[in-house]
Coordinates of C-alpha atoms in Angstrom, one line a residue:
X2 CA -46.3 -32.3 -56.5
X3 CA -45.9 -34.9 -59.1
X4 CA -49.5 -34.4 -60.5
X5 CA -48.9 -30.8 -60.7
X6 CA -45.5 -31.2 -62.4
X7 CA -47.2 -33.4 -65.1
X8 CA -50.1 -31.1 -65.5
X9 CA -48.0 -28.0 -66.2
X10 CA -45.3 -29.9 -68.5
X11 CA -48.0 -31.6 -70.6
X12 CA -48.6 -28.8 -73.1
X13 CA -45.1 -28.5 -73.8
X14 CA -44.6 -32.1 -74.3
X15 CA -47.6 -32.7 -76.4
X16 CA -45.7 -32.5 -79.8
X17 CA -43.9 -34.9 -82.0
X18 CA -40.8 -36.3 -80.4
X19 CA -40.3 -34.0 -77.5
X20 CA -37.3 -33.6 -75.4
X21 CA -37.1 -32.9 -71.6
X22 CA -34.1 -32.3 -69.4
X23 CA -34.4 -33.4 -65.9
X24 CA -31.5 -31.3 -64.2
X25 CA -31.8 -33.2 -61.0
X26 CA -32.7 -36.6 -61.7
X27 CA -32.4 -38.0 -58.1
X28 CA -34.4 -41.4 -58.0
X29 CA -36.2 -40.8 -61.4
X30 CA -39.7 -40.5 -60.1
X31 CA -40.5 -37.5 -62.0
X32 CA -38.7 -39.0 -65.0
X33 CA -40.5 -42.3 -64.9
X34 CA -44.0 -40.7 -64.7
X35 CA -43.1 -38.4 -67.6
X36 CA -42.0 -40.9 -69.8
X37 CA -44.9 -43.1 -69.1
X38 CA -47.2 -40.1 -69.9
X39 CA -45.6 -39.3 -73.0
X40 CA -44.7 -42.3 -75.2
X41 CA -42.5 -40.4 -77.7
X42 CA -40.6 -38.4 -75.1
X43 CA -36.9 -38.5 -75.0
X44 CA -35.6 -37.6 -71.5
X45 CA -32.1 -36.3 -70.7
X46 CA -31.2 -36.9 -67.0
X47 CA -28.5 -35.1 -65.2
X48 CA -27.3 -35.8 -61.5
X49 CA -23.9 -35.4 -60.0
X50 CA -24.5 -38.4 -57.6
X51 CA -23.3 -41.7 -59.3
X52 CA -25.6 -43.6 -57.0
X53 CA -28.6 -41.7 -58.3
X54 CA -27.6 -42.3 -61.8
X55 CA -27.3 -46.0 -61.2
X56 CA -30.5 -46.4 -59.3
X57 CA -32.5 -44.3 -61.9
X58 CA -30.8 -46.3 -64.7
X59 CA -32.4 -49.5 -63.3
X60 CA -35.8 -47.8 -62.5
X61 CA -36.0 -46.5 -66.0
X62 CA -34.7 -49.4 -67.7
X63 CA -38.2 -50.0 -69.3
X64 CA -37.5 -46.8 -71.2
X65 CA -33.9 -47.3 -72.0
X66 CA -34.4 -46.4 -75.6
X67 CA -35.7 -43.1 -74.8
X68 CA -33.4 -41.9 -72.0
X69 CA -29.9 -40.4 -71.8
X70 CA -28.5 -40.4 -68.3
X71 CA -25.4 -38.2 -67.6
X72 CA -23.3 -37.9 -64.3
X73 CA -22.8 -34.1 -64.1
X74 CA -23.7 -30.9 -62.3
X75 CA -26.8 -29.2 -63.5
X76 CA -24.8 -26.0 -64.6
X77 CA -23.0 -28.3 -67.1
X78 CA -26.4 -28.5 -68.8
X79 CA -25.4 -26.7 -72.2
X80 CA -22.5 -29.1 -72.5
X81 CA -24.6 -32.1 -71.8
X82 CA -27.5 -31.1 -74.2
X83 CA -24.5 -30.4 -76.9
X84 CA -23.0 -33.8 -76.5
X85 CA -26.6 -35.4 -76.6
X86 CA -27.0 -33.6 -80.0
X87 CA -30.1 -31.9 -78.3
X88 CA -29.2 -28.3 -77.9
X89 CA -33.0 -27.2 -77.7
X90 CA -35.4 -28.8 -75.5
X91 CA -39.2 -28.7 -75.1
X92 CA -39.1 -28.7 -71.3
X93 CA -36.8 -28.6 -68.2
X94 CA -37.3 -29.8 -64.7
X95 CA -35.4 -28.8 -61.7
X96 CA -36.3 -30.8 -58.4
X97 CA -33.8 -29.0 -56.1
X98 CA -32.2 -30.0 -52.9
X99 CA -31.1 -33.2 -51.3
X100 CA -32.8 -36.6 -52.2
X101 CA -34.3 -39.0 -49.7
X102 CA -31.6 -41.6 -50.0
X103 CA -28.9 -38.9 -49.5
X104 CA -30.7 -38.0 -46.2
X105 CA -31.6 -41.6 -45.2
X106 CA -28.2 -43.3 -45.7
X107 CA -26.3 -42.3 -42.5
X108 CA -22.7 -42.8 -44.2
X109 CA -23.5 -39.8 -46.6
X110 CA -23.2 -37.5 -43.4
X111 CA -26.3 -35.1 -44.6
X112 CA -28.5 -35.6 -41.5
X113 CA -27.9 -34.4 -38.1
X114 CA -30.1 -37.2 -36.8
X115 CA -27.4 -39.8 -37.4
X116 CA -23.9 -40.5 -36.3
X117 CA -21.9 -40.5 -39.4
X118 CA -18.7 -38.8 -40.9
X119 CA -19.1 -35.1 -41.8
X120 CA -19.3 -35.5 -45.6
X121 CA -22.4 -34.0 -47.4
X122 CA -21.0 -34.6 -50.8
X123 CA -23.5 -35.3 -53.5
X124 CA -20.6 -36.4 -55.7
X125 CA -18.5 -38.6 -53.5
X126 CA -15.6 -38.0 -55.8
X127 CA -15.2 -34.4 -55.2
X128 CA -12.5 -33.1 -52.7
X129 CA -14.5 -30.7 -50.5
X130 CA -16.4 -32.0 -47.6
X131 CA -18.3 -30.8 -44.8
X132 CA -15.5 -32.1 -42.4
X133 CA -12.9 -29.7 -44.4
X134 CA -15.3 -26.7 -44.2
X135 CA -15.8 -27.0 -40.6
X136 CA -12.3 -27.6 -39.6
X137 CA -10.4 -25.2 -42.1
X138 CA -12.5 -22.4 -42.8
X139 CA -12.1 -19.2 -40.9
X140 CA -14.5 -18.0 -38.3
X141 CA -15.5 -15.2 -40.4
X142 CA -16.1 -17.4 -43.4
X143 CA -18.1 -19.8 -41.2
X144 CA -20.2 -17.0 -39.9
X145 CA -20.9 -15.7 -43.7
X146 CA -21.8 -19.2 -44.7
X147 CA -24.2 -19.9 -41.8
X148 CA -25.8 -16.6 -42.0
X149 CA -26.3 -16.4 -45.9
X150 CA -26.9 -20.1 -46.7
X151 CA -28.6 -21.2 -43.4
X152 CA -30.2 -17.9 -42.4
X153 CA -29.0 -18.7 -39.0
X154 CA -29.6 -15.7 -36.6
X155 CA -26.9 -16.9 -34.3
X156 CA -24.2 -17.5 -36.9
X157 CA -21.5 -15.6 -35.2
X158 CA -22.1 -17.7 -31.9
X159 CA -22.3 -20.9 -33.8
X160 CA -19.1 -20.1 -35.7
X161 CA -17.3 -18.9 -32.7
X162 CA -18.0 -22.3 -30.9
X163 CA -17.1 -24.5 -33.8
X164 CA -13.6 -22.7 -34.0
X165 CA -12.9 -23.0 -30.0
X166 CA -14.0 -26.7 -30.2
X167 CA -12.1 -27.7 -33.4
X168 CA -8.9 -26.3 -31.6
X169 CA -9.3 -28.9 -29.1
X170 CA -10.0 -31.5 -31.4
X171 CA -11.1 -31.8 -35.1
X172 CA -14.8 -32.1 -35.6
X173 CA -15.4 -35.1 -37.6
X174 CA -19.0 -36.4 -36.9
X175 CA -22.4 -35.1 -37.5
X176 CA -23.4 -35.9 -33.9
X177 CA -20.5 -33.8 -32.6
X178 CA -21.4 -31.0 -34.7
X179 CA -25.0 -31.1 -33.9
X180 CA -24.0 -31.0 -30.1
X181 CA -21.7 -27.9 -30.6
X182 CA -24.6 -26.2 -32.5
X183 CA -27.0 -26.9 -30.0
X184 CA -24.8 -25.6 -27.2
X185 CA -24.2 -22.3 -29.2
X186 CA -27.9 -21.6 -29.6
X187 CA -29.7 -19.9 -26.7
X188 CA -31.9 -22.2 -24.7
X189 CA -35.0 -20.1 -25.1
X190 CA -34.7 -20.4 -29.0
X191 CA -34.0 -24.2 -28.8
X192 CA -37.4 -24.8 -27.5
X193 CA -39.0 -24.0 -30.8
X194 CA -38.4 -24.6 -34.5
X195 CA -37.2 -28.0 -34.4
X196 CA -33.6 -29.3 -34.2
X197 CA -31.2 -26.2 -33.8
X198 CA -28.6 -28.0 -36.1
X199 CA -31.1 -27.8 -39.1
X200 CA -29.9 -24.4 -40.4
X201 CA -26.1 -25.2 -40.0
X202 CA -26.4 -28.4 -41.7
X203 CA -28.3 -26.7 -44.7
X204 CA -25.6 -24.1 -44.8
X205 CA -22.8 -26.6 -45.0
X206 CA -24.5 -28.7 -47.5
X207 CA -25.1 -25.9 -49.8
X208 CA -21.5 -24.6 -49.5
X209 CA -20.0 -28.2 -49.9
X210 CA -21.9 -28.7 -53.3
X211 CA -22.1 -25.2 -54.6
X212 CA -25.9 -25.7 -55.0
X213 CA -27.0 -22.1 -55.4
X214 CA -24.1 -21.2 -57.7
X215 CA -25.0 -24.1 -60.0
X216 CA -28.7 -23.1 -59.9
X217 CA -27.9 -19.5 -60.8
X218 CA -26.0 -20.8 -63.9
X219 CA -28.2 -23.9 -64.9
X220 CA -31.7 -22.2 -64.8
X221 CA -30.8 -19.4 -67.4
X222 CA -29.2 -21.9 -69.5
X223 CA -32.3 -24.1 -69.4
X224 CA -34.4 -21.2 -70.3
X225 CA -32.1 -20.3 -73.3
X226 CA -32.5 -23.9 -74.6
X227 CA -36.3 -24.0 -74.5
X228 CA -38.2 -24.1 -77.9
X229 CA -41.0 -21.9 -78.5
X230 CA -43.9 -23.0 -76.0
X231 CA -41.3 -24.8 -74.0
X232 CA -41.8 -24.9 -70.4
X233 CA -39.7 -25.0 -67.1
X234 CA -40.8 -26.1 -63.9
X235 CA -38.7 -25.5 -60.5
X236 CA -39.3 -27.3 -57.4
X237 CA -37.5 -25.4 -54.4
X238 CA -37.2 -26.6 -50.8
X239 CA -35.9 -23.6 -49.0
X240 CA -36.3 -19.8 -49.3
X241 CA -32.8 -19.1 -51.0
X242 CA -33.6 -21.6 -53.9
X243 CA -37.0 -20.0 -54.3
X244 CA -35.8 -16.4 -54.1
X245 CA -33.1 -17.2 -56.7
X246 CA -35.6 -19.0 -59.0
X247 CA -38.1 -16.2 -58.7
X248 CA -35.7 -13.6 -59.6
X249 CA -34.3 -15.4 -62.6
X250 CA -37.9 -15.9 -64.0
X251 CA -38.9 -12.3 -63.2
X252 CA -36.0 -11.1 -65.3
X253 CA -37.2 -13.2 -68.2
X254 CA -40.8 -12.0 -68.0
X255 CA -40.0 -8.4 -67.8
X256 CA -40.2 -6.1 -70.9
X257 CA -36.7 -4.4 -71.6
X258 CA -35.4 -1.4 -73.3
X259 CA -35.4 2.3 -72.3
X260 CA -38.5 3.6 -70.6
X261 CA -41.1 5.8 -72.1
X262 CA -41.2 4.3 -75.7
X263 CA -44.8 4.5 -77.0
X264 CA -44.3 1.1 -78.6
X265 CA -41.8 -1.4 -77.3
X266 CA -39.2 -2.7 -79.9
X267 CA -39.3 -6.3 -80.9
X268 CA -35.9 -7.0 -79.1
X269 CA -37.2 -5.6 -76.0
X270 CA -40.5 -7.8 -75.6
X271 CA -40.4 -10.5 -73.0
X272 CA -39.6 -13.9 -74.2
X273 CA -41.4 -15.8 -71.4
X274 CA -44.5 -15.6 -69.4
X275 CA -45.2 -17.1 -65.9
X276 CA -47.2 -20.1 -65.9
X277 CA -47.7 -20.1 -61.9
X278 CA -48.9 -17.2 -60.0
X279 CA -46.2 -16.8 -57.3
X280 CA -45.1 -20.1 -55.7
X281 CA -47.5 -23.0 -55.5
X282 CA -47.6 -25.2 -52.4
X283 CA -48.3 -28.8 -51.8
X284 CA -51.6 -29.8 -50.7
X285 CA -52.5 -31.2 -47.3
X286 CA -53.0 -34.7 -48.5
X287 CA -49.5 -34.8 -50.0
X288 CA -48.0 -33.5 -46.9
X289 CA -49.8 -35.8 -44.9
X290 CA -48.4 -38.8 -47.1
X291 CA -44.9 -37.3 -47.4
X292 CA -43.9 -34.6 -44.8
X293 CA -40.7 -33.8 -46.7
X294 CA -42.8 -32.3 -49.3
X295 CA -44.1 -29.5 -46.8
X296 CA -41.4 -27.1 -47.7
X297 CA -41.7 -27.4 -51.6
X298 CA -42.4 -24.3 -53.6
X299 CA -43.2 -24.9 -57.2
X300 CA -42.7 -22.1 -60.0
X301 CA -43.0 -22.5 -63.8
X302 CA -42.5 -20.4 -66.9
X303 CA -43.1 -20.7 -70.7
X304 CA -41.3 -19.4 -73.6
X305 CA -43.6 -17.2 -75.7
X306 CA -41.0 -15.8 -78.2
X307 CA -37.7 -16.6 -79.8
X308 CA -35.0 -14.0 -79.6
X309 CA -35.1 -11.6 -82.5
X310 CA -32.1 -12.8 -84.0
X311 CA -33.5 -16.3 -84.3
X312 CA -36.7 -15.2 -86.1

Protein backbone atom coordinates (compact mmCIF):
# COMPACT_ATOMS: atom_id res chain seq x y z
CA UNK A 1 0.00 0.00 0.00
CA UNK A 2 2.94 2.27 -0.74
CA UNK A 3 1.02 4.79 -2.83
CA UNK A 4 -1.63 5.21 -0.14
CA UNK A 5 1.02 5.67 2.56
CA UNK A 6 2.67 8.39 0.49
CA UNK A 7 -0.68 10.08 -0.12
CA UNK A 8 -1.70 10.12 3.53
CA UNK A 9 1.65 11.32 4.86
CA UNK A 10 2.20 14.01 2.19
CA UNK A 11 0.25 16.81 3.96
CA UNK A 12 2.24 16.28 7.15
CA UNK A 13 5.55 16.35 5.29
CA UNK A 14 4.78 19.33 3.09
CA UNK A 15 6.57 21.78 5.39
CA UNK A 16 10.14 23.02 5.88
CA UNK A 17 12.59 20.33 7.03
CA UNK A 18 10.06 17.68 8.07
CA UNK A 19 11.02 14.70 10.21
CA UNK A 20 9.53 11.21 9.95
CA UNK A 21 10.15 8.21 12.17
CA UNK A 22 9.83 4.79 10.52
CA UNK A 23 9.34 2.53 13.54
CA UNK A 24 9.67 -0.74 11.58
CA UNK A 25 12.23 0.03 8.88
CA UNK A 26 12.51 -3.45 7.37
CA UNK A 27 14.10 -3.29 3.92
CA UNK A 28 13.54 0.46 3.68
CA UNK A 29 11.05 0.43 0.81
CA UNK A 30 8.69 2.97 2.35
CA UNK A 31 11.65 5.00 3.58
CA UNK A 32 13.20 5.20 0.11
CA UNK A 33 9.94 6.33 -1.49
CA UNK A 34 9.31 8.96 1.19
CA UNK A 35 12.84 10.37 0.95
CA UNK A 36 12.52 10.58 -2.84
CA UNK A 37 9.13 12.30 -2.61
CA UNK A 38 10.23 14.88 -0.01
CA UNK A 39 13.70 16.30 -0.76
CA UNK A 40 14.06 18.06 2.62
CA UNK A 41 12.81 15.13 4.72
CA UNK A 42 14.95 13.73 7.51
CA UNK A 43 14.06 10.10 8.26
CA UNK A 44 14.76 8.26 11.50
CA UNK A 45 14.56 4.53 10.89
CA UNK A 46 14.23 1.99 13.70
CA UNK A 47 14.56 -1.79 13.44
CA UNK A 48 15.63 -4.47 15.91
CA UNK A 49 17.05 -6.68 13.14
CA UNK A 50 20.70 -5.79 12.44
CA UNK A 51 20.43 -7.32 8.97
CA UNK A 52 17.54 -4.99 8.17
CA UNK A 53 19.58 -2.00 9.31
CA UNK A 54 22.53 -3.11 7.18
CA UNK A 55 20.45 -3.68 4.05
CA UNK A 56 18.47 -0.47 4.48
CA UNK A 57 21.66 1.52 4.94
CA UNK A 58 22.88 0.24 1.58
CA UNK A 59 19.55 0.90 -0.09
CA UNK A 60 19.28 4.40 1.34
CA UNK A 61 22.91 5.35 0.73
CA UNK A 62 21.95 8.09 -1.78
CA UNK A 63 20.08 9.79 1.08
CA UNK A 64 22.73 9.20 3.76
CA UNK A 65 22.84 12.88 4.76
CA UNK A 66 19.11 12.78 5.55
CA UNK A 67 18.76 9.54 7.48
CA UNK A 68 19.41 8.28 10.99
CA UNK A 69 19.19 4.50 11.31
CA UNK A 70 19.07 2.93 14.75
CA UNK A 71 19.03 -0.70 15.88
CA UNK A 72 16.32 -0.68 18.52
CA UNK A 73 12.87 -2.03 19.34
CA UNK A 74 10.02 0.25 18.32
CA UNK A 75 8.99 0.91 21.93
CA UNK A 76 12.37 2.58 22.47
CA UNK A 77 11.11 5.33 20.16
CA UNK A 78 11.16 8.17 22.73
CA UNK A 79 14.80 7.45 23.63
CA UNK A 80 15.78 7.13 19.97
CA UNK A 81 14.19 10.49 19.15
CA UNK A 82 15.81 12.13 22.17
CA UNK A 83 19.27 10.85 21.20
CA UNK A 84 18.70 12.08 17.64
CA UNK A 85 17.81 15.53 18.97
CA UNK A 86 14.34 15.25 17.38
CA UNK A 87 11.84 14.83 20.23
CA UNK A 88 8.98 15.96 17.96
CA UNK A 89 8.31 14.53 14.51
CA UNK A 90 5.94 15.43 11.69
CA UNK A 91 5.01 11.88 10.76
CA UNK A 92 5.33 8.30 11.99
CA UNK A 93 5.01 5.03 10.11
CA UNK A 94 4.44 1.56 11.56
CA UNK A 95 4.78 -1.26 9.02
CA UNK A 96 4.19 -4.14 11.39
CA UNK A 97 4.86 -7.85 11.31
CA UNK A 98 7.63 -9.94 9.86
CA UNK A 99 9.56 -8.84 6.77
CA UNK A 100 9.87 -10.84 3.57
CA UNK A 101 13.58 -11.66 4.07
CA UNK A 102 12.85 -12.97 7.56
CA UNK A 103 10.23 -15.29 6.06
CA UNK A 104 12.26 -16.26 3.02
CA UNK A 105 15.59 -16.97 4.72
CA UNK A 106 15.07 -20.45 6.10
CA UNK A 107 17.72 -20.23 8.79
CA UNK A 108 15.73 -17.53 10.60
CA UNK A 109 13.13 -20.18 11.51
CA UNK A 110 10.04 -18.03 10.93
CA UNK A 111 8.39 -20.17 8.26
CA UNK A 112 6.71 -23.55 8.57
CA UNK A 113 7.42 -24.25 4.89
CA UNK A 114 11.18 -24.67 5.44
CA UNK A 115 13.25 -27.10 7.47
CA UNK A 116 15.13 -24.86 9.90
CA UNK A 117 16.05 -24.41 13.56
CA UNK A 118 13.18 -23.09 15.70
CA UNK A 119 14.43 -19.55 16.12
CA UNK A 120 12.05 -16.71 15.09
CA UNK A 121 14.12 -13.93 16.67
CA UNK A 122 13.95 -10.60 14.86
CA UNK A 123 17.03 -9.62 16.88
CA UNK A 124 19.44 -12.57 16.74
CA UNK A 125 21.16 -11.21 19.83
CA UNK A 126 18.27 -11.78 22.21
CA UNK A 127 18.09 -14.92 24.36
CA UNK A 128 14.49 -16.05 23.94
CA UNK A 129 13.88 -18.29 20.91
CA UNK A 130 10.90 -20.25 19.66
CA UNK A 131 12.72 -23.45 20.57
CA UNK A 132 12.97 -22.32 24.17
CA UNK A 133 9.29 -21.38 24.28
CA UNK A 134 8.18 -24.69 22.78
CA UNK A 135 10.37 -26.81 25.04
CA UNK A 136 10.20 -24.98 28.38
CA UNK A 137 6.85 -23.20 28.68
CA UNK A 138 4.17 -25.03 30.63
CA UNK A 139 1.25 -26.57 28.79
CA UNK A 140 -0.99 -23.92 30.33
CA UNK A 141 1.23 -21.07 29.07
CA UNK A 142 1.51 -22.62 25.62
CA UNK A 143 -2.28 -22.86 25.47
CA UNK A 144 -2.61 -19.22 26.48
CA UNK A 145 -0.11 -18.05 23.85
CA UNK A 146 -1.64 -20.09 21.05
CA UNK A 147 -5.15 -18.98 21.93
CA UNK A 148 -4.35 -15.29 22.46
CA UNK A 149 -1.62 -14.62 19.88
CA UNK A 150 -2.56 -17.23 17.30
CA UNK A 151 -6.34 -17.23 17.80
CA UNK A 152 -6.03 -21.00 17.54
CA UNK A 153 -9.34 -22.80 18.18
CA UNK A 154 -7.54 -25.98 19.11
CA UNK A 155 -4.90 -24.40 21.36
CA UNK A 156 -5.35 -26.94 24.20
CA UNK A 157 -4.95 -29.87 21.80
CA UNK A 158 -1.86 -28.37 20.17
CA UNK A 159 -0.25 -27.48 23.51
CA UNK A 160 -1.00 -30.93 24.89
CA UNK A 161 0.62 -32.73 21.96
CA UNK A 162 3.63 -30.41 22.04
CA UNK A 163 4.27 -31.20 25.71
CA UNK A 164 3.90 -34.95 25.07
CA UNK A 165 6.24 -34.92 22.09
CA UNK A 166 8.91 -32.79 23.75
CA UNK A 167 8.98 -35.24 26.68
CA UNK A 168 10.18 -37.90 24.24
CA UNK A 169 12.65 -35.64 22.44
CA UNK A 170 13.19 -31.85 22.36
CA UNK A 171 11.44 -30.10 19.47
CA UNK A 172 14.16 -28.20 17.63
CA UNK A 173 13.05 -27.82 13.99
CA UNK A 174 10.30 -25.95 12.19
CA UNK A 175 9.28 -29.04 10.22
CA UNK A 176 8.82 -31.22 13.29
CA UNK A 177 6.76 -28.56 15.03
CA UNK A 178 4.59 -28.13 11.93
CA UNK A 179 4.02 -31.88 11.83
CA UNK A 180 3.03 -31.95 15.51
CA UNK A 181 0.56 -29.11 15.01
CA UNK A 182 -0.91 -30.81 11.98
CA UNK A 183 -1.41 -34.01 13.96
CA UNK A 184 -3.17 -32.09 16.74
CA UNK A 185 -5.69 -30.38 14.44
CA UNK A 186 -8.80 -32.44 13.53
CA UNK A 187 -8.71 -33.79 9.98
CA UNK A 188 -11.92 -32.02 8.96
CA UNK A 189 -10.44 -28.66 9.95
CA UNK A 190 -7.17 -29.32 8.13
CA UNK A 191 -8.98 -29.44 4.79
CA UNK A 192 -9.59 -25.68 4.76
CA UNK A 193 -7.82 -22.50 5.83
CA UNK A 194 -4.29 -23.18 4.58
CA UNK A 195 -1.45 -24.72 6.55
CA UNK A 196 -2.70 -25.69 10.03
CA UNK A 197 0.63 -24.59 11.56
CA UNK A 198 0.16 -20.96 10.47
CA UNK A 199 -1.55 -19.80 13.65
CA UNK A 200 0.90 -21.58 15.95
CA UNK A 201 3.91 -20.09 14.17
CA UNK A 202 2.33 -16.61 14.36
CA UNK A 203 1.71 -17.02 18.08
CA UNK A 204 5.27 -18.15 18.78
CA UNK A 205 6.74 -15.31 16.72
CA UNK A 206 4.70 -12.72 18.60
CA UNK A 207 5.70 -14.22 21.95
CA UNK A 208 9.39 -14.47 21.10
CA UNK A 209 9.60 -10.87 19.89
CA UNK A 210 7.07 -9.26 22.24
CA UNK A 211 5.46 -7.64 19.21
CA UNK A 212 2.11 -6.61 20.66
CA UNK A 213 3.64 -5.32 23.88
CA UNK A 214 6.08 -3.21 21.86
CA UNK A 215 3.29 -1.78 19.69
CA UNK A 216 1.15 -1.02 22.73
CA UNK A 217 3.93 1.22 24.05
CA UNK A 218 5.36 2.53 20.78
CA UNK A 219 2.18 3.77 19.10
CA UNK A 220 1.11 6.09 21.97
CA UNK A 221 4.69 7.36 22.17
CA UNK A 222 4.66 8.18 18.46
CA UNK A 223 1.32 9.99 18.81
CA UNK A 224 2.71 12.03 21.71
CA UNK A 225 5.72 13.01 19.57
CA UNK A 226 3.68 14.31 16.63
CA UNK A 227 3.67 18.02 15.87
CA UNK A 228 0.44 19.88 15.09
CA UNK A 229 -0.78 18.54 11.76
CA UNK A 230 1.49 15.54 12.09
CA UNK A 231 0.21 12.16 10.95
CA UNK A 232 0.70 8.51 11.83
CA UNK A 233 0.07 5.55 9.53
CA UNK A 234 -0.13 1.96 10.77
CA UNK A 235 -0.02 -1.06 8.48
CA UNK A 236 -1.17 -4.15 10.40
CA UNK A 237 -1.15 -7.70 9.05
CA UNK A 238 -3.28 -9.63 11.50
CA UNK A 239 -6.35 -8.92 13.58
CA UNK A 240 -4.50 -8.58 16.90
CA UNK A 241 -2.31 -5.75 15.60
CA UNK A 242 -5.26 -4.07 13.91
CA UNK A 243 -7.51 -4.25 16.98
CA UNK A 244 -4.78 -2.82 19.18
CA UNK A 245 -4.19 0.00 16.69
CA UNK A 246 -7.91 0.73 16.46
CA UNK A 247 -8.20 0.88 20.25
CA UNK A 248 -5.22 3.23 20.70
CA UNK A 249 -6.38 5.61 17.96
CA UNK A 250 -9.99 5.57 19.15
CA UNK A 251 -8.89 6.65 22.63
CA UNK A 252 -7.04 9.64 21.14
CA UNK A 253 -9.91 10.90 18.98
CA UNK A 254 -12.54 10.65 21.72
CA UNK A 255 -13.59 13.64 23.78
CA UNK A 256 -12.78 13.27 27.47
CA UNK A 257 -14.05 14.84 30.66
CA UNK A 258 -17.20 14.31 32.71
CA UNK A 259 -20.38 13.65 30.72
CA UNK A 260 -23.14 16.24 30.56
CA UNK A 261 -21.02 19.40 30.35
CA UNK A 262 -22.75 21.90 28.00
CA UNK A 263 -19.38 23.01 26.61
CA UNK A 264 -16.32 20.72 26.72
CA UNK A 265 -13.33 22.03 28.60
CA UNK A 266 -10.24 22.77 26.46
CA UNK A 267 -8.30 19.99 28.18
CA UNK A 268 -11.03 17.50 27.27
CA UNK A 269 -11.11 18.17 23.52
CA UNK A 270 -9.67 15.39 21.36
CA UNK A 271 -6.10 15.97 20.20
CA UNK A 272 -6.40 13.77 17.09
CA UNK A 273 -8.76 12.94 14.26
CA UNK A 274 -8.96 9.80 12.15
CA UNK A 275 -7.71 10.20 8.60
CA UNK A 276 -9.11 6.85 7.46
CA UNK A 277 -12.64 5.56 7.96
CA UNK A 278 -12.08 2.16 9.45
CA UNK A 279 -9.27 0.02 8.13
CA UNK A 280 -8.35 0.46 4.46
CA UNK A 281 -7.53 -2.68 2.46
CA UNK A 282 -5.13 -3.20 -0.47
CA UNK A 283 -6.59 -3.20 -3.97
CA UNK A 284 -6.96 -6.31 -6.12
CA UNK A 285 -4.09 -5.26 -8.37
CA UNK A 286 -1.68 -4.96 -5.45
CA UNK A 287 -2.72 -8.31 -4.00
CA UNK A 288 -2.22 -9.93 -7.40
CA UNK A 289 1.24 -8.39 -7.58
CA UNK A 290 2.13 -9.18 -3.96
CA UNK A 291 -0.04 -11.89 -2.33
CA UNK A 292 1.47 -11.15 1.09
CA UNK A 293 -0.25 -7.75 0.99
CA UNK A 294 -3.67 -9.42 1.14
CA UNK A 295 -3.85 -9.28 4.93
CA UNK A 296 -2.75 -5.63 5.23
CA UNK A 297 -4.99 -3.19 7.11
CA UNK A 298 -4.15 0.52 7.07
CA UNK A 299 -5.24 3.08 9.66
CA UNK A 300 -4.13 6.69 10.07
CA UNK A 301 -4.65 9.67 12.38
CA UNK A 302 -3.64 13.34 12.53
CA UNK A 303 -2.85 15.62 15.47
CA UNK A 304 -5.32 18.53 15.45
CA UNK A 305 -4.54 20.08 18.86
CA UNK A 306 -1.57 20.37 21.14
CA UNK A 307 -2.02 19.49 24.80
CA UNK A 308 -3.35 22.45 26.76
CA UNK A 309 -0.23 22.77 28.86
CA UNK A 310 1.82 23.21 25.65
CA UNK A 311 -0.33 26.00 24.18
